[in-house]
Amino acid sequence: MFPEIARDDIFHLETERLWLRWPRASDAADLASRAGDPDGAAVYFPYDLNDAERFVREARMENAAGSGLHLALTLKRQRHEPIGVVFAREDGARRSLSSGFWLARPHRGQGLMAEAMFAFLDLIFKITTVDQIVSAAAGDARAARLYEKLGFEAGDGAGPKAVLKRGMAHTAFGARRPKLLSS
């Protein structure tokens, strides 16, 4: 589903404040401590080093196979310290992806995830042929607000799903479009 340009671990996106790059084995300790914070990421708790190492391995395998794209978020000034993750992967439906995100608690409320997701979704619609991206915002009011800001609409069927269809994405970049880099 994802083309070759995204299947190489030197691939990354750059926004005004962030680098979105492939997760690395060296990220596991930071991911474990940040995602395992019981006060800041209840969805992931308990989350330990083994969980983070498994995530990095599986994310890299999906990225290399082109069946998904998982990117670690880092601040530009701290490119070796992941503060969150965005992902999209095949969801079984034809020309559809499921997507999600996570951001460490100290970095929330600064617009970083909106910045990352605008760039990420823009990338997906530019380099793939998917018709829609589906995301579950199960019970998370902040995530639901972000999905709405990104242009997602309530999905059909059971459960709290949000759907973004090709051509419906909002872009907040104007002249400051994200840079697509492969080196």
mmCIF file of C-alpha atoms in Angstrom:
data_model
loop_
_atom_site.group_PDB
_atom_site.id
_atom_site.type_symbol
_atom_site.label_atom_id
_atom_site.label_comp_id
_atom_site.label_asym_id
_atom_site.label_seq_id
_atom_site.Cartn_x
_atom_site.Cartn_y
_atom_site.Cartn_z
ATOM 1 C CA MET A 1 0.000 0.000 0.000
ATOM 2 C CA PHE A 2 2.800 2.465 0.870
ATOM 3 C CA PRO A 3 5.298 3.125 -1.928
ATOM 4 C CA GLU A 4 9.037 2.496 -1.792
ATOM 5 C CA ILE A 5 9.896 6.042 -0.724
ATOM 6 C CA ALA A 6 8.349 5.362 2.705
ATOM 7 C CA ARG A 7 9.852 1.848 3.029
ATOM 8 C CA ASP A 8 13.373 3.011 3.828
ATOM 9 C CA ASP A 9 14.345 3.931 7.380
ATOM 10 C CA ILE A 10 15.985 7.162 6.254
ATOM 11 C CA PHE A 11 12.528 8.441 5.240
ATOM 12 C CA HIS A 12 11.147 11.271 7.374
ATOM 13 C CA LEU A 13 8.781 14.226 7.335
ATOM 14 C CA GLU A 14 9.680 17.646 8.607
ATOM 15 C CA THR A 15 7.181 20.214 9.879
ATOM 16 C CA GLU A 16 7.785 23.574 11.466
ATOM 17 C CA ARG A 17 8.647 22.097 14.886
ATOM 18 C CA LEU A 18 8.842 18.337 14.386
ATOM 19 C CA TRP A 19 10.614 15.474 12.672
ATOM 20 C CA LEU A 20 8.526 12.392 11.972
ATOM 21 C CA ARG A 21 10.815 9.436 11.333
ATOM 22 C CA TRP A 22 10.908 5.669 11.558
ATOM 23 C CA PRO A 23 11.094 4.382 15.139
ATOM 24 C CA ARG A 24 14.531 3.044 16.108
ATOM 25 C CA ALA A 25 15.666 0.408 18.580
ATOM 26 C CA SER A 26 17.297 3.209 20.567
ATOM 27 C CA ASP A 27 13.822 4.797 21.029
ATOM 28 C CA ALA A 28 12.478 1.902 23.094
ATOM 29 C CA ALA A 29 13.511 3.183 26.540
ATOM 30 C CA ASP A 30 12.041 6.653 25.908
ATOM 31 C CA LEU A 31 8.855 5.180 24.460
ATOM 32 C CA ALA A 32 8.489 2.812 27.404
ATOM 33 C CA SER A 33 8.884 5.538 30.013
ATOM 34 C CA ARG A 34 6.580 7.996 28.242
ATOM 35 C CA ALA A 35 3.868 5.596 27.087
ATOM 36 C CA GLY A 36 4.043 3.724 30.384
ATOM 37 C CA ASP A 37 3.185 6.827 32.421
ATOM 38 C CA PRO A 38 0.056 5.708 34.319
ATOM 39 C CA ASP A 39 -1.145 9.320 34.696
ATOM 40 C CA GLY A 40 -0.570 10.328 31.102
ATOM 41 C CA ALA A 41 -1.347 7.329 28.930
ATOM 42 C CA ALA A 42 -3.889 5.096 30.622
ATOM 43 C CA VAL A 43 -4.585 3.337 27.326
ATOM 44 C CA TYR A 44 -1.023 2.023 27.265
ATOM 45 C CA PHE A 45 -0.486 1.295 30.949
ATOM 46 C CA PRO A 46 1.199 -0.961 31.896
ATOM 47 C CA TYR A 47 3.758 -0.496 29.136
ATOM 48 C CA ASP A 48 7.338 -1.576 29.696
ATOM 49 C CA LEU A 49 10.607 -1.857 27.791
ATOM 50 C CA ASN A 50 9.633 -5.222 26.284
ATOM 51 C CA ASP A 51 6.398 -3.704 24.942
ATOM 52 C CA ALA A 52 8.316 -0.774 23.438
ATOM 53 C CA GLU A 53 10.929 -3.038 21.856
ATOM 54 C CA ARG A 54 8.180 -5.201 20.347
ATOM 55 C CA PHE A 55 6.417 -2.074 19.024
ATOM 56 C CA VAL A 56 9.628 -0.830 17.353
ATOM 57 C CA ARG A 57 10.302 -4.238 15.735
ATOM 58 C CA GLU A 58 6.735 -4.616 14.456
ATOM 59 C CA ALA A 59 6.516 -1.001 13.278
ATOM 60 C CA ARG A 60 9.749 -1.324 11.326
ATOM 61 C CA MET A 61 8.556 -4.619 9.766
ATOM 62 C CA GLU A 62 5.245 -3.046 8.654
ATOM 63 C CA ASN A 63 7.060 0.020 7.332
ATOM 64 C CA ALA A 64 9.516 -2.102 5.343
ATOM 65 C CA ALA A 65 6.712 -4.263 3.936
ATOM 66 C CA GLY A 66 4.680 -1.204 2.934
ATOM 67 C CA SER A 67 1.603 -2.440 4.812
ATOM 68 C CA GLY A 68 1.806 0.366 7.343
ATOM 69 C CA LEU A 69 3.654 3.523 8.206
ATOM 70 C CA HIS A 70 4.608 4.178 11.823
ATOM 71 C CA LEU A 71 6.562 7.327 12.557
ATOM 72 C CA ALA A 72 8.087 8.537 15.808
ATOM 73 C CA LEU A 73 7.627 12.226 16.577
ATOM 74 C CA THR A 74 10.630 14.188 17.751
ATOM 75 C CA LEU A 75 11.175 17.856 18.361
ATOM 76 C CA LYS A 76 13.623 19.240 15.793
ATOM 77 C CA ARG A 77 16.053 20.254 18.498
ATOM 78 C CA GLN A 78 15.925 16.754 20.041
ATOM 79 C CA ARG A 79 15.774 14.364 17.086
ATOM 80 C CA HIS A 80 16.877 11.372 19.136
ATOM 81 C CA GLU A 81 14.121 11.639 21.770
ATOM 82 C CA PRO A 82 10.703 10.398 20.628
ATOM 83 C CA ILE A 83 7.759 12.200 22.208
ATOM 84 C CA GLY A 84 4.977 10.398 20.369
ATOM 85 C CA VAL A 85 3.905 8.219 17.486
ATOM 86 C CA VAL A 86 1.592 8.448 14.476
ATOM 87 C CA PHE A 87 0.631 5.449 12.399
ATOM 88 C CA ALA A 88 -1.500 4.226 9.532
ATOM 89 C CA ARG A 89 -1.918 0.622 8.486
ATOM 90 C CA GLU A 90 -4.049 -1.530 6.263
ATOM 91 C CA ASP A 91 -7.368 -2.211 7.949
ATOM 92 C CA GLY A 92 -8.721 -4.992 5.777
ATOM 93 C CA ALA A 93 -11.098 -2.805 3.774
ATOM 94 C CA ARG A 94 -10.202 -2.088 0.178
ATOM 95 C CA ARG A 95 -8.397 1.262 -0.282
ATOM 96 C CA SER A 96 -8.762 2.118 3.405
ATOM 97 C CA LEU A 97 -6.304 2.617 6.260
ATOM 98 C CA SER A 98 -6.700 2.777 10.017
ATOM 99 C CA SER A 99 -4.772 5.512 11.761
ATOM 100 C CA GLY A 100 -3.941 6.652 15.251
ATOM 101 C CA PHE A 101 -1.551 8.649 17.370
ATOM 102 C CA TRP A 102 -0.059 9.023 20.808
ATOM 103 C CA LEU A 103 1.761 11.958 22.411
ATOM 104 C CA ALA A 104 3.611 12.077 25.746
ATOM 105 C CA ARG A 105 1.787 14.072 28.403
ATOM 106 C CA PRO A 106 4.368 16.891 28.830
ATOM 107 C CA HIS A 107 4.000 17.775 25.144
ATOM 108 C CA ARG A 108 0.205 17.934 24.962
ATOM 109 C CA GLY A 109 -1.702 21.170 24.571
ATOM 110 C CA GLN A 110 0.918 22.786 22.310
ATOM 111 C CA GLY A 111 -0.588 21.877 18.935
ATOM 112 C CA LEU A 112 2.182 19.382 18.211
ATOM 113 C CA MET A 113 -0.108 16.462 17.433
ATOM 114 C CA ALA A 114 -2.270 18.577 15.116
ATOM 115 C CA GLU A 115 0.894 19.692 13.314
ATOM 116 C CA ALA A 116 2.091 16.087 13.013
ATOM 117 C CA MET A 117 -1.252 14.668 11.911
ATOM 118 C CA PHE A 118 -1.895 17.371 9.286
ATOM 119 C CA ALA A 119 1.469 16.524 7.702
ATOM 120 C CA PHE A 120 0.996 12.767 8.090
ATOM 121 C CA LEU A 121 -2.499 12.676 6.581
ATOM 122 C CA ASP A 122 -1.433 14.973 3.756
ATOM 123 C CA LEU A 123 1.436 12.583 3.034
ATOM 124 C CA ILE A 124 -0.816 9.524 3.043
ATOM 125 C CA PHE A 125 -3.210 10.993 0.502
ATOM 126 C CA LYS A 126 -0.295 12.121 -1.687
ATOM 127 C CA ILE A 127 1.694 8.880 -1.810
ATOM 128 C CA THR A 128 -1.060 6.241 -1.648
ATOM 129 C CA THR A 129 -4.279 5.525 -3.489
ATOM 130 C CA VAL A 130 -6.412 5.069 -0.364
ATOM 131 C CA ASP A 131 -9.908 6.501 -0.438
ATOM 132 C CA GLN A 132 -10.356 6.851 3.300
ATOM 133 C CA ILE A 133 -8.635 6.770 6.661
ATOM 134 C CA VAL A 134 -10.539 5.429 9.656
ATOM 135 C CA SER A 135 -9.667 6.126 13.256
ATOM 136 C CA ALA A 136 -11.240 5.173 16.561
ATOM 137 C CA ALA A 137 -11.462 7.943 19.133
ATOM 138 C CA ALA A 138 -12.959 5.643 21.760
ATOM 139 C CA GLY A 139 -13.971 7.787 24.696
ATOM 140 C CA ASP A 140 -11.115 10.279 24.343
ATOM 141 C CA ALA A 141 -12.584 13.787 24.065
ATOM 142 C CA ARG A 142 -9.244 15.427 23.176
ATOM 143 C CA ALA A 143 -8.604 12.921 20.384
ATOM 144 C CA ALA A 144 -12.151 13.364 19.093
ATOM 145 C CA ARG A 145 -11.645 17.170 18.942
ATOM 146 C CA LEU A 146 -8.402 16.706 17.025
ATOM 147 C CA TYR A 147 -10.024 14.300 14.569
ATOM 148 C CA GLU A 148 -12.774 16.845 13.978
ATOM 149 C CA LYS A 149 -10.172 19.585 13.422
ATOM 150 C CA LEU A 150 -8.422 17.324 10.913
ATOM 151 C CA GLY A 151 -11.645 16.901 8.938
ATOM 152 C CA PHE A 152 -12.733 13.465 10.145
ATOM 153 C CA GLU A 153 -16.475 12.843 10.318
ATOM 154 C CA ALA A 154 -18.453 10.317 12.349
ATOM 155 C CA GLY A 155 -18.307 6.909 10.723
ATOM 156 C CA ASP A 156 -21.095 4.485 9.958
ATOM 157 C CA GLY A 157 -21.625 1.402 12.082
ATOM 158 C CA ALA A 158 -20.998 0.498 15.693
ATOM 159 C CA GLY A 159 -18.462 2.181 17.908
ATOM 160 C CA PRO A 160 -16.964 5.662 18.020
ATOM 161 C CA LYS A 161 -15.192 5.857 14.668
ATOM 162 C CA ALA A 162 -14.073 8.825 12.657
ATOM 163 C CA VAL A 163 -13.565 8.739 8.882
ATOM 164 C CA LEU A 164 -11.556 11.041 6.635
ATOM 165 C CA LYS A 165 -12.202 10.629 2.913
ATOM 166 C CA ARG A 166 -9.873 11.658 0.112
ATOM 167 C CA GLY A 167 -10.509 15.274 -0.819
ATOM 168 C CA MET A 168 -12.041 16.126 2.567
ATOM 169 C CA ALA A 169 -8.784 16.682 4.486
ATOM 170 C CA HIS A 170 -8.178 20.133 5.879
ATOM 171 C CA THR A 171 -4.704 21.465 5.458
ATOM 172 C CA ALA A 172 -3.254 24.061 7.776
ATOM 173 C CA PHE A 173 0.005 24.594 5.961
ATOM 174 C CA GLY A 174 -0.634 27.012 3.119
ATOM 175 C CA ALA A 175 2.824 28.041 1.938
ATOM 176 C CA ARG A 176 4.444 26.084 4.791
ATOM 177 C CA ARG A 177 3.732 22.623 3.426
ATOM 178 C CA PRO A 178 5.610 19.796 5.130
ATOM 179 C CA LYS A 179 8.847 18.700 3.518
ATOM 180 C CA LEU A 180 8.926 15.149 2.193
ATOM 181 C CA LEU A 181 12.465 13.874 2.603
ATOM 182 C CA SER A 182 14.108 10.544 1.933
ATOM 183 C CA SER A 183 17.666 11.336 2.973
#
